[in-house]
N, C-alpha and C. Protein backbone atom coordinates (compact mmCIF):
# COMPACT_ATOMS: atom_id res chain seq x y z
N MET A 1 62.43 -49.82 -0.33
CA MET A 1 61.39 -49.72 -1.33
C MET A 1 61.14 -48.24 -1.61
N PRO A 2 61.22 -47.83 -2.90
CA PRO A 2 60.97 -46.42 -3.23
C PRO A 2 59.49 -46.07 -3.13
N LYS A 3 59.25 -44.80 -2.90
CA LYS A 3 57.87 -44.31 -2.77
C LYS A 3 57.83 -42.89 -3.30
N ILE A 4 56.75 -42.57 -4.03
CA ILE A 4 56.53 -41.20 -4.48
C ILE A 4 55.26 -40.67 -3.82
N THR A 5 55.27 -39.38 -3.53
CA THR A 5 54.14 -38.72 -2.87
C THR A 5 53.81 -37.45 -3.63
N ILE A 6 52.52 -37.23 -3.90
CA ILE A 6 52.08 -35.99 -4.56
C ILE A 6 52.12 -34.85 -3.55
N LEU A 7 52.74 -33.74 -3.95
CA LEU A 7 52.96 -32.62 -3.04
C LEU A 7 51.99 -31.46 -3.23
N ASN A 8 51.16 -31.49 -4.27
CA ASN A 8 50.23 -30.39 -4.50
C ASN A 8 49.04 -30.87 -5.32
N GLY A 9 48.08 -30.00 -5.54
CA GLY A 9 46.92 -30.34 -6.37
C GLY A 9 45.84 -31.08 -5.60
N GLU A 10 44.85 -31.53 -6.35
CA GLU A 10 43.68 -32.18 -5.74
C GLU A 10 44.01 -33.51 -5.10
N GLU A 11 45.08 -34.17 -5.54
CA GLU A 11 45.44 -35.47 -4.98
C GLU A 11 46.61 -35.36 -4.00
N LEU A 12 46.75 -34.21 -3.36
CA LEU A 12 47.80 -33.95 -2.40
C LEU A 12 47.90 -35.09 -1.38
N GLY A 13 49.11 -35.62 -1.20
CA GLY A 13 49.34 -36.68 -0.23
C GLY A 13 49.20 -38.09 -0.78
N LYS A 14 48.67 -38.25 -1.99
CA LYS A 14 48.53 -39.58 -2.59
C LYS A 14 49.93 -40.18 -2.77
N GLU A 15 50.09 -41.45 -2.39
CA GLU A 15 51.40 -42.10 -2.43
C GLU A 15 51.36 -43.36 -3.27
N TYR A 16 52.54 -43.75 -3.74
CA TYR A 16 52.67 -45.02 -4.45
C TYR A 16 54.05 -45.58 -4.14
N ALA A 17 54.09 -46.79 -3.62
CA ALA A 17 55.34 -47.50 -3.36
C ALA A 17 55.40 -48.69 -4.31
N TRP A 18 56.60 -49.06 -4.73
CA TRP A 18 56.72 -50.17 -5.67
C TRP A 18 57.96 -51.01 -5.36
N THR A 19 57.94 -52.24 -5.87
CA THR A 19 59.05 -53.16 -5.66
C THR A 19 59.70 -53.58 -6.98
N SER A 20 59.08 -53.26 -8.10
CA SER A 20 59.64 -53.63 -9.40
C SER A 20 60.76 -52.66 -9.79
N ASP A 21 61.39 -52.93 -10.93
CA ASP A 21 62.48 -52.08 -11.40
C ASP A 21 62.01 -50.89 -12.21
N GLN A 22 60.70 -50.79 -12.43
CA GLN A 22 60.19 -49.70 -13.26
C GLN A 22 58.73 -49.44 -12.95
N ILE A 23 58.32 -48.17 -12.97
CA ILE A 23 56.90 -47.81 -12.89
C ILE A 23 56.59 -46.79 -13.96
N ARG A 24 55.36 -46.85 -14.46
CA ARG A 24 54.88 -45.88 -15.44
C ARG A 24 53.92 -44.94 -14.72
N ILE A 25 54.04 -43.67 -15.02
CA ILE A 25 53.20 -42.65 -14.39
C ILE A 25 52.51 -41.85 -15.48
N GLY A 26 51.22 -41.59 -15.29
CA GLY A 26 50.49 -40.76 -16.23
C GLY A 26 49.03 -40.68 -15.87
N ARG A 27 48.25 -40.05 -16.73
CA ARG A 27 46.82 -39.84 -16.49
C ARG A 27 45.98 -41.06 -16.86
N ASN A 28 46.43 -41.88 -17.81
CA ASN A 28 45.67 -43.06 -18.25
C ASN A 28 45.63 -44.12 -17.16
N SER A 29 44.53 -44.85 -17.10
CA SER A 29 44.35 -45.87 -16.07
C SER A 29 45.27 -47.07 -16.25
N ALA A 30 45.93 -47.22 -17.40
CA ALA A 30 46.85 -48.34 -17.63
C ALA A 30 48.20 -48.14 -16.93
N ASN A 31 48.46 -46.96 -16.41
CA ASN A 31 49.73 -46.69 -15.74
C ASN A 31 49.76 -47.33 -14.36
N ASP A 32 50.98 -47.52 -13.83
CA ASP A 32 51.13 -48.05 -12.47
C ASP A 32 50.65 -47.02 -11.45
N PHE A 33 51.01 -45.76 -11.67
CA PHE A 33 50.60 -44.67 -10.78
C PHE A 33 49.82 -43.67 -11.62
N VAL A 34 48.53 -43.54 -11.35
CA VAL A 34 47.65 -42.68 -12.13
C VAL A 34 47.48 -41.35 -11.41
N ILE A 35 47.72 -40.26 -12.14
CA ILE A 35 47.52 -38.92 -11.60
C ILE A 35 46.45 -38.26 -12.45
N ALA A 36 45.29 -38.03 -11.85
CA ALA A 36 44.14 -37.48 -12.57
C ALA A 36 44.22 -35.96 -12.60
N ASN A 37 45.10 -35.44 -13.47
CA ASN A 37 45.25 -34.00 -13.62
C ASN A 37 45.48 -33.71 -15.09
N ALA A 38 44.80 -32.70 -15.62
CA ALA A 38 44.87 -32.39 -17.05
C ALA A 38 46.28 -32.00 -17.51
N SER A 39 47.14 -31.52 -16.62
CA SER A 39 48.49 -31.13 -17.02
C SER A 39 49.43 -32.33 -17.15
N VAL A 40 48.99 -33.50 -16.68
CA VAL A 40 49.78 -34.72 -16.77
C VAL A 40 49.34 -35.48 -18.02
N SER A 41 50.31 -35.88 -18.84
CA SER A 41 50.00 -36.61 -20.08
C SER A 41 49.49 -38.01 -19.76
N GLY A 42 48.85 -38.61 -20.75
CA GLY A 42 48.32 -39.97 -20.60
C GLY A 42 49.41 -40.95 -20.18
N GLU A 43 50.55 -40.90 -20.83
CA GLU A 43 51.74 -41.67 -20.47
C GLU A 43 52.86 -40.65 -20.32
N HIS A 44 53.05 -40.18 -19.11
CA HIS A 44 53.92 -39.02 -18.88
C HIS A 44 55.40 -39.40 -18.74
N CYS A 45 55.69 -40.35 -17.85
CA CYS A 45 57.09 -40.69 -17.62
C CYS A 45 57.23 -42.10 -17.06
N ILE A 46 58.49 -42.55 -17.01
CA ILE A 46 58.84 -43.82 -16.38
C ILE A 46 59.91 -43.53 -15.34
N ILE A 47 59.78 -44.15 -14.18
CA ILE A 47 60.87 -44.15 -13.21
C ILE A 47 61.41 -45.57 -13.21
N GLU A 48 62.73 -45.69 -13.44
CA GLU A 48 63.33 -47.02 -13.54
C GLU A 48 64.64 -47.08 -12.78
N ARG A 49 64.97 -48.31 -12.38
CA ARG A 49 66.23 -48.53 -11.67
C ARG A 49 67.36 -48.43 -12.69
N GLY A 50 68.38 -47.69 -12.35
CA GLY A 50 69.56 -47.56 -13.20
C GLY A 50 70.80 -47.91 -12.41
N GLU A 51 71.94 -47.67 -12.98
CA GLU A 51 73.19 -47.94 -12.27
C GLU A 51 73.30 -47.03 -11.06
N GLY A 52 73.34 -47.60 -9.90
CA GLY A 52 73.54 -46.84 -8.68
C GLY A 52 72.33 -46.09 -8.18
N GLY A 53 71.16 -46.32 -8.73
CA GLY A 53 69.99 -45.62 -8.22
C GLY A 53 68.82 -45.64 -9.18
N TRP A 54 68.08 -44.55 -9.18
CA TRP A 54 66.85 -44.45 -9.97
C TRP A 54 66.97 -43.28 -10.93
N ARG A 55 66.27 -43.41 -12.05
CA ARG A 55 66.22 -42.30 -13.00
C ARG A 55 64.80 -42.16 -13.52
N VAL A 56 64.48 -40.92 -13.92
CA VAL A 56 63.17 -40.63 -14.48
C VAL A 56 63.37 -40.30 -15.95
N LYS A 57 62.48 -40.83 -16.79
CA LYS A 57 62.55 -40.59 -18.22
C LYS A 57 61.21 -40.05 -18.70
N ASP A 58 61.24 -38.88 -19.32
CA ASP A 58 60.03 -38.27 -19.88
C ASP A 58 59.65 -39.03 -21.14
N LEU A 59 58.36 -39.28 -21.33
CA LEU A 59 57.86 -40.02 -22.50
C LEU A 59 57.26 -39.05 -23.52
N ASP A 60 57.99 -37.98 -23.83
CA ASP A 60 57.54 -36.94 -24.76
C ASP A 60 56.20 -36.36 -24.33
N SER A 61 56.09 -36.08 -23.05
CA SER A 61 54.85 -35.53 -22.51
C SER A 61 54.62 -34.11 -23.02
N THR A 62 53.39 -33.69 -23.02
CA THR A 62 53.03 -32.35 -23.52
C THR A 62 53.63 -31.25 -22.65
N ASN A 63 53.49 -31.36 -21.32
CA ASN A 63 53.93 -30.30 -20.42
C ASN A 63 55.28 -30.56 -19.78
N GLY A 64 55.94 -31.65 -20.15
CA GLY A 64 57.29 -31.89 -19.71
C GLY A 64 57.42 -32.46 -18.30
N THR A 65 58.64 -32.91 -18.02
CA THR A 65 59.01 -33.43 -16.71
C THR A 65 60.20 -32.61 -16.22
N ARG A 66 60.15 -32.22 -14.96
CA ARG A 66 61.24 -31.45 -14.37
C ARG A 66 61.72 -32.15 -13.10
N VAL A 67 63.00 -32.08 -12.86
CA VAL A 67 63.59 -32.56 -11.61
C VAL A 67 64.24 -31.35 -10.95
N ASN A 68 63.78 -31.05 -9.75
CA ASN A 68 64.26 -29.87 -9.02
C ASN A 68 64.24 -28.62 -9.90
N ASP A 69 63.13 -28.47 -10.61
CA ASP A 69 62.82 -27.31 -11.45
C ASP A 69 63.66 -27.22 -12.73
N GLN A 70 64.34 -28.29 -13.12
CA GLN A 70 65.10 -28.33 -14.37
C GLN A 70 64.40 -29.29 -15.32
N ARG A 71 63.99 -28.80 -16.49
CA ARG A 71 63.31 -29.66 -17.47
C ARG A 71 64.29 -30.71 -17.97
N ILE A 72 63.83 -31.96 -18.03
CA ILE A 72 64.72 -33.07 -18.40
C ILE A 72 64.04 -33.97 -19.44
N SER A 73 64.84 -34.75 -20.13
CA SER A 73 64.31 -35.86 -20.93
C SER A 73 64.61 -37.15 -20.18
N MET A 74 65.76 -37.17 -19.46
CA MET A 74 66.08 -38.27 -18.56
C MET A 74 67.07 -37.72 -17.53
N ALA A 75 66.88 -38.13 -16.27
CA ALA A 75 67.77 -37.66 -15.22
C ALA A 75 67.78 -38.65 -14.07
N THR A 76 68.91 -38.72 -13.38
CA THR A 76 69.01 -39.51 -12.15
C THR A 76 68.30 -38.75 -11.06
N ILE A 77 67.54 -39.47 -10.24
CA ILE A 77 66.83 -38.82 -9.14
C ILE A 77 67.33 -39.37 -7.82
N HIS A 78 67.27 -38.52 -6.82
CA HIS A 78 67.76 -38.84 -5.49
C HIS A 78 66.65 -38.65 -4.47
N ARG A 79 66.88 -39.18 -3.28
CA ARG A 79 65.92 -39.03 -2.20
C ARG A 79 65.66 -37.54 -1.96
N ASN A 80 64.38 -37.20 -1.80
CA ASN A 80 63.88 -35.84 -1.56
C ASN A 80 63.91 -34.94 -2.79
N ASP A 81 64.28 -35.48 -3.96
CA ASP A 81 64.16 -34.67 -5.17
C ASP A 81 62.69 -34.37 -5.43
N VAL A 82 62.44 -33.24 -6.08
CA VAL A 82 61.08 -32.87 -6.47
C VAL A 82 60.97 -33.10 -7.97
N VAL A 83 60.13 -34.07 -8.35
CA VAL A 83 59.89 -34.39 -9.75
C VAL A 83 58.53 -33.79 -10.09
N THR A 84 58.49 -32.92 -11.11
CA THR A 84 57.26 -32.23 -11.47
C THR A 84 56.80 -32.71 -12.84
N LEU A 85 55.54 -33.18 -12.87
CA LEU A 85 54.92 -33.64 -14.11
C LEU A 85 53.82 -32.65 -14.44
N GLY A 86 54.02 -31.84 -15.47
CA GLY A 86 53.05 -30.78 -15.75
C GLY A 86 53.02 -29.83 -14.57
N ASP A 87 51.85 -29.73 -13.91
CA ASP A 87 51.71 -28.86 -12.73
C ASP A 87 51.82 -29.62 -11.42
N ILE A 88 52.00 -30.93 -11.46
CA ILE A 88 51.95 -31.76 -10.26
C ILE A 88 53.37 -32.10 -9.80
N ALA A 89 53.67 -31.77 -8.53
CA ALA A 89 54.98 -32.03 -7.95
C ALA A 89 54.93 -33.31 -7.11
N LEU A 90 55.98 -34.12 -7.25
CA LEU A 90 56.10 -35.37 -6.52
C LEU A 90 57.42 -35.35 -5.75
N SER A 91 57.43 -36.02 -4.62
CA SER A 91 58.67 -36.21 -3.86
C SER A 91 58.99 -37.69 -3.89
N ILE A 92 60.26 -38.03 -4.06
CA ILE A 92 60.66 -39.44 -4.06
C ILE A 92 61.42 -39.73 -2.77
N GLN A 93 61.06 -40.84 -2.14
CA GLN A 93 61.64 -41.27 -0.86
C GLN A 93 62.01 -42.74 -0.96
N GLY A 94 62.64 -43.24 0.06
CA GLY A 94 62.91 -44.67 0.16
C GLY A 94 64.35 -44.97 0.51
N ASP A 95 64.55 -46.08 1.23
CA ASP A 95 65.89 -46.46 1.66
C ASP A 95 66.79 -46.82 0.48
N ASP A 96 66.22 -47.38 -0.59
CA ASP A 96 67.05 -47.74 -1.73
C ASP A 96 67.15 -46.62 -2.77
N VAL A 97 66.71 -45.43 -2.40
CA VAL A 97 66.88 -44.26 -3.24
C VAL A 97 68.05 -43.48 -2.65
N PRO A 98 69.18 -43.39 -3.37
CA PRO A 98 70.36 -42.74 -2.80
C PRO A 98 70.13 -41.24 -2.55
N GLU A 99 70.83 -40.74 -1.55
CA GLU A 99 70.77 -39.30 -1.26
C GLU A 99 71.68 -38.57 -2.23
N ALA A 100 71.32 -37.34 -2.53
CA ALA A 100 72.15 -36.51 -3.40
C ALA A 100 73.29 -35.94 -2.58
N GLU A 101 74.28 -35.44 -3.27
CA GLU A 101 75.38 -34.79 -2.58
C GLU A 101 74.85 -33.55 -1.88
N PRO A 102 75.38 -33.21 -0.71
CA PRO A 102 74.87 -32.04 0.03
C PRO A 102 74.88 -30.78 -0.83
N GLY A 103 73.81 -30.02 -0.69
CA GLY A 103 73.69 -28.74 -1.38
C GLY A 103 73.15 -28.83 -2.79
N THR A 104 72.83 -30.05 -3.27
CA THR A 104 72.34 -30.16 -4.64
C THR A 104 70.85 -30.46 -4.70
N VAL A 105 70.20 -30.68 -3.56
CA VAL A 105 68.79 -31.08 -3.56
C VAL A 105 67.91 -29.91 -3.17
N GLU A 106 66.88 -29.70 -3.93
CA GLU A 106 65.85 -28.72 -3.59
C GLU A 106 64.81 -29.46 -2.77
N SER A 107 64.51 -28.95 -1.59
CA SER A 107 63.57 -29.68 -0.73
C SER A 107 62.15 -29.50 -1.22
N ALA A 108 61.30 -30.42 -0.79
CA ALA A 108 59.89 -30.36 -1.16
C ALA A 108 59.23 -29.09 -0.61
N ASP A 109 59.78 -28.53 0.46
CA ASP A 109 59.20 -27.31 1.04
C ASP A 109 59.47 -26.08 0.18
N SER A 110 60.37 -26.19 -0.78
CA SER A 110 60.70 -25.02 -1.59
C SER A 110 59.88 -24.93 -2.87
N ILE A 111 58.86 -25.77 -3.01
CA ILE A 111 57.98 -25.69 -4.19
C ILE A 111 57.27 -24.34 -4.15
N PRO A 112 57.26 -23.63 -5.27
CA PRO A 112 56.57 -22.35 -5.28
C PRO A 112 55.08 -22.53 -4.94
N ARG A 113 54.58 -21.68 -4.11
CA ARG A 113 53.18 -21.70 -3.73
C ARG A 113 52.55 -20.39 -4.17
N THR A 114 51.28 -20.43 -4.45
CA THR A 114 50.54 -19.24 -4.83
C THR A 114 49.51 -18.95 -3.76
N THR A 115 49.47 -17.72 -3.31
CA THR A 115 48.48 -17.30 -2.34
C THR A 115 47.50 -16.38 -3.04
N ILE A 116 46.23 -16.69 -2.92
CA ILE A 116 45.19 -15.86 -3.52
C ILE A 116 44.45 -15.17 -2.39
N VAL A 117 44.43 -13.86 -2.42
CA VAL A 117 43.73 -13.09 -1.41
C VAL A 117 42.42 -12.62 -2.02
N MET A 118 41.32 -12.97 -1.35
CA MET A 118 40.01 -12.58 -1.87
C MET A 118 39.37 -11.60 -0.89
N ARG A 119 38.84 -10.52 -1.43
CA ARG A 119 38.15 -9.54 -0.60
C ARG A 119 36.66 -9.67 -0.83
N PRO A 120 35.86 -9.39 0.20
CA PRO A 120 34.42 -9.45 -0.01
C PRO A 120 33.98 -8.37 -0.99
N ALA A 121 32.91 -8.65 -1.69
CA ALA A 121 32.39 -7.69 -2.65
C ALA A 121 31.96 -6.42 -1.93
N THR A 122 32.23 -5.28 -2.55
CA THR A 122 31.82 -4.01 -1.96
C THR A 122 30.61 -3.49 -2.72
N LYS A 123 29.75 -2.76 -2.01
CA LYS A 123 28.56 -2.21 -2.63
C LYS A 123 28.95 -0.95 -3.40
N VAL A 124 28.51 -0.87 -4.64
CA VAL A 124 28.78 0.30 -5.46
C VAL A 124 27.83 1.41 -5.03
N THR A 125 28.38 2.53 -4.59
CA THR A 125 27.54 3.63 -4.12
C THR A 125 27.24 4.61 -5.25
N LYS A 126 28.11 4.73 -6.21
CA LYS A 126 27.89 5.64 -7.33
C LYS A 126 27.63 4.79 -8.57
N PRO A 127 26.51 5.00 -9.25
CA PRO A 127 26.25 4.19 -10.44
C PRO A 127 27.28 4.44 -11.53
N ILE A 128 27.58 3.42 -12.27
CA ILE A 128 28.50 3.52 -13.39
C ILE A 128 27.76 4.24 -14.51
N ASP A 129 28.48 5.06 -15.27
CA ASP A 129 27.86 5.81 -16.36
C ASP A 129 27.06 4.89 -17.26
N GLY A 130 25.80 5.28 -17.52
CA GLY A 130 24.93 4.51 -18.39
C GLY A 130 24.13 3.44 -17.65
N PHE A 131 24.42 3.23 -16.38
CA PHE A 131 23.72 2.23 -15.60
C PHE A 131 23.18 2.88 -14.34
N GLY A 132 22.27 2.20 -13.68
CA GLY A 132 21.78 2.68 -12.40
C GLY A 132 20.62 3.63 -12.55
N LYS A 133 20.56 4.67 -11.69
CA LYS A 133 19.43 5.60 -11.67
C LYS A 133 19.38 6.43 -12.94
N LYS A 134 18.15 6.72 -13.35
CA LYS A 134 17.97 7.56 -14.52
C LYS A 134 18.21 9.01 -14.13
N SER A 135 18.79 9.76 -15.04
CA SER A 135 19.01 11.17 -14.76
C SER A 135 17.68 11.91 -14.92
N GLU A 136 17.63 13.12 -14.39
CA GLU A 136 16.41 13.93 -14.46
C GLU A 136 16.05 14.25 -15.91
N SER A 137 17.06 14.47 -16.76
CA SER A 137 16.77 14.81 -18.16
C SER A 137 16.14 13.62 -18.88
N LYS A 138 16.53 12.41 -18.53
CA LYS A 138 15.93 11.22 -19.14
C LYS A 138 14.49 11.06 -18.67
N LYS A 139 14.22 11.38 -17.41
CA LYS A 139 12.85 11.29 -16.90
C LYS A 139 11.95 12.28 -17.63
N ALA A 140 12.44 13.52 -17.82
CA ALA A 140 11.66 14.55 -18.50
C ALA A 140 11.39 14.15 -19.96
N LEU A 141 12.38 13.58 -20.61
CA LEU A 141 12.21 13.14 -21.99
C LEU A 141 11.16 12.04 -22.07
N ASN A 142 11.15 11.11 -21.14
CA ASN A 142 10.15 10.03 -21.11
C ASN A 142 8.74 10.60 -20.91
N VAL A 143 8.60 11.62 -20.06
CA VAL A 143 7.30 12.24 -19.83
C VAL A 143 6.82 12.94 -21.10
N ILE A 144 7.70 13.66 -21.77
CA ILE A 144 7.34 14.37 -23.00
C ILE A 144 6.89 13.38 -24.08
N ILE A 145 7.60 12.27 -24.21
CA ILE A 145 7.23 11.26 -25.20
C ILE A 145 5.86 10.67 -24.87
N ALA A 146 5.62 10.35 -23.61
CA ALA A 146 4.33 9.76 -23.21
C ALA A 146 3.19 10.74 -23.47
N VAL A 147 3.35 12.01 -23.12
CA VAL A 147 2.31 13.02 -23.34
C VAL A 147 2.07 13.21 -24.84
N SER A 148 3.14 13.20 -25.62
CA SER A 148 3.01 13.36 -27.08
C SER A 148 2.20 12.22 -27.67
N ILE A 149 2.44 11.01 -27.23
CA ILE A 149 1.69 9.85 -27.74
C ILE A 149 0.21 9.98 -27.39
N ILE A 150 -0.09 10.40 -26.17
CA ILE A 150 -1.49 10.55 -25.75
C ILE A 150 -2.17 11.63 -26.59
N VAL A 151 -1.50 12.75 -26.82
CA VAL A 151 -2.09 13.84 -27.62
C VAL A 151 -2.35 13.35 -29.05
N ILE A 152 -1.43 12.62 -29.64
CA ILE A 152 -1.61 12.11 -31.00
C ILE A 152 -2.81 11.18 -31.07
N VAL A 153 -2.94 10.29 -30.08
CA VAL A 153 -4.07 9.36 -30.07
C VAL A 153 -5.39 10.13 -29.95
N VAL A 154 -5.46 11.13 -29.08
CA VAL A 154 -6.69 11.92 -28.90
C VAL A 154 -7.03 12.65 -30.21
N LEU A 155 -6.03 13.24 -30.86
CA LEU A 155 -6.27 13.94 -32.12
C LEU A 155 -6.77 12.99 -33.21
N LEU A 156 -6.22 11.78 -33.25
CA LEU A 156 -6.68 10.79 -34.24
C LEU A 156 -8.13 10.39 -33.98
N VAL A 157 -8.51 10.25 -32.72
CA VAL A 157 -9.89 9.88 -32.38
C VAL A 157 -10.83 11.03 -32.77
N VAL A 158 -10.45 12.26 -32.46
CA VAL A 158 -11.29 13.42 -32.82
C VAL A 158 -11.43 13.52 -34.33
N LEU A 159 -10.34 13.32 -35.07
CA LEU A 159 -10.38 13.38 -36.53
C LEU A 159 -11.30 12.29 -37.08
N ALA A 160 -11.21 11.10 -36.54
CA ALA A 160 -12.06 10.00 -37.01
C ALA A 160 -13.53 10.30 -36.74
N LEU A 161 -13.86 10.87 -35.59
CA LEU A 161 -15.24 11.22 -35.25
C LEU A 161 -15.77 12.31 -36.16
N LYS A 162 -14.94 13.30 -36.54
CA LYS A 162 -15.37 14.37 -37.44
C LYS A 162 -15.65 13.82 -38.84
N LEU A 163 -14.76 12.90 -39.29
CA LEU A 163 -14.96 12.31 -40.61
C LEU A 163 -16.24 11.48 -40.67
N MET A 164 -16.65 10.90 -39.59
CA MET A 164 -17.87 10.10 -39.55
C MET A 164 -19.09 10.98 -39.31
N GLY A 165 -18.86 12.24 -39.08
CA GLY A 165 -19.95 13.16 -38.90
C GLY A 165 -20.54 13.15 -37.51
N ILE A 166 -19.91 12.55 -36.60
CA ILE A 166 -20.43 12.51 -35.23
C ILE A 166 -20.09 13.82 -34.51
N LEU A 167 -19.07 14.45 -34.83
CA LEU A 167 -18.72 15.74 -34.19
C LEU A 167 -18.93 16.89 -35.12
């Protein structure tokens, strides 16, 4: 009985075994094997029994189907082949899945992996130009503006009092 296993992504390790001559794979819930990933088309591909083994057929998916990193429209698949649907890699296993000729199979361990190294945030010790602490010249300018406003207000009050004859 053939079986496929997801090798990466959020559904890593999810498996599907079947006994029929064909399975449909895709993101839509009507498929036999549903893969909930945006890179997988609604109806992505079919795996079907062919002469002497199994073959995968792409159903005009948006992101394509690859077998051992080769984009295909239809291809024969062998035990331990890596079938990639969009960004999701699958491995096919099973006693009735024939082995490929030696040296032609890319193992599941050879799937490219990405390592992301994250460093903790560092404290900025020097302010970026235009941000952070005010310069001394900006402080002096703010003081001059504030004093000027106070003087103008006082002069307006004195002028108003003189016009009313109080001063």
